Amino acid sequence: KLLIITDDFTEKFAKKVVEYFELKDFEIKVWSGARPEAPLATVEEAVGICNEFKPKVICAIGGGSVLDTTKMIIIKYEKPKENLFMLLPFFNCLGLRKKIDYFIAIPTTSGTGSEVTQAAVATDSEKDPPKKLEIINDEIVSDITILDTDFVKDMPPFLTMATGLDAFSHALGSYTSNWGSPYIDAMNFTAIKEIIKYLPRAYKYGSKDLEARGHMQMAATMAGVGFGNTIAGVDHALGHSFGKVFYVHHGLSVGLFAPYALEFQYKVTDRWKDLLPLFGIEEEARKNRNDLFNEFITKVKNFITSIDG
């Protein structure tokens, strides 16, 4: 049995997945009740469907909210007594994969990286203003991630820009966090390089530039691996709060704060210097540290504002 989880927009993509699973005689159900920002009420609704349908495979098709909703659903379906507010990051052994065998993630945006991270963010709508709830657990990482440009090619310009800036912030914050390793540094560095080159093209040309769409998909996933194995910058904490209170898209929120998060890190690291060539800056002997950093920050800000949303 396969349960496909989507929202009312991404439900249209389910047909392509259904066709393949029908070849293996799966019994398939599609639930399109996921909502933006992953309100907890939708999680409870979907768990009821899981209890009735009893899927062995769950496939999430959608943006970050759909993927994060699915992660919460899996926890509450397999462990109904688990309190989502009390899960400790990294130290909680949940013992999942007893009711389902596989969790498949198919992102329809290029930004959150949720398809490869152990994090999920939901919204507690009972709070005023609504409050973000973050869960981190290794057992909610997807077993299979599928990147297909057919699922992202028709993203509208604003969503392309906002989710792209989310990935950009992930990679920048993670690289300058001092938590890196050679493998993760390579992921973040390449993600930044790809985003600088391909986000403007994906925003401008959309479905007419599938090369840019494909590179942005990979960049977002690499940035997800990057910050998922280190830490996001302080721009994410600020962006979560700002976006929830003022109803601003998450990716745009963290993009606005990204340069200031870099300034915060500037006090304790020079890792930003590794990124200078990506922005066309030469580290000349005559430039002092402050001048060099100011030029770097100006380039970062100019890139962000050049993606005219």
Short mmCIF file of N, CA and C in Angstrom, two decimals, residues 12 61 200 202 246 299:
data_model
loop_
_atom_site.label_atom_id
_atom_site.label_comp_id
_atom_site.label_asym_id
_atom_site.label_seq_id
_atom_site.Cartn_x
_atom_site.Cartn_y
_atom_site.Cartn_z
N LYS A 12 -1.46 17.39 -8.56
CA LYS A 12 -1.40 17.11 -10.00
C LYS A 12 -0.17 16.28 -10.37
N ILE A 61 5.03 14.46 -2.04
CA ILE A 61 5.29 15.22 -3.26
C ILE A 61 4.91 16.67 -2.98
N PRO A 200 19.36 33.22 -11.08
CA PRO A 200 18.84 34.29 -11.95
C PRO A 200 18.22 33.76 -13.23
N ALA A 202 16.90 30.65 -13.69
CA ALA A 202 15.65 29.95 -13.37
C ALA A 202 14.52 30.94 -13.12
N PHE A 246 4.83 38.13 10.56
CA PHE A 246 4.43 39.07 9.52
C PHE A 246 3.96 38.40 8.23
N LYS A 299 28.47 42.50 -2.36
CA LYS A 299 28.21 41.57 -3.46
C LYS A 299 27.06 40.62 -3.11
#
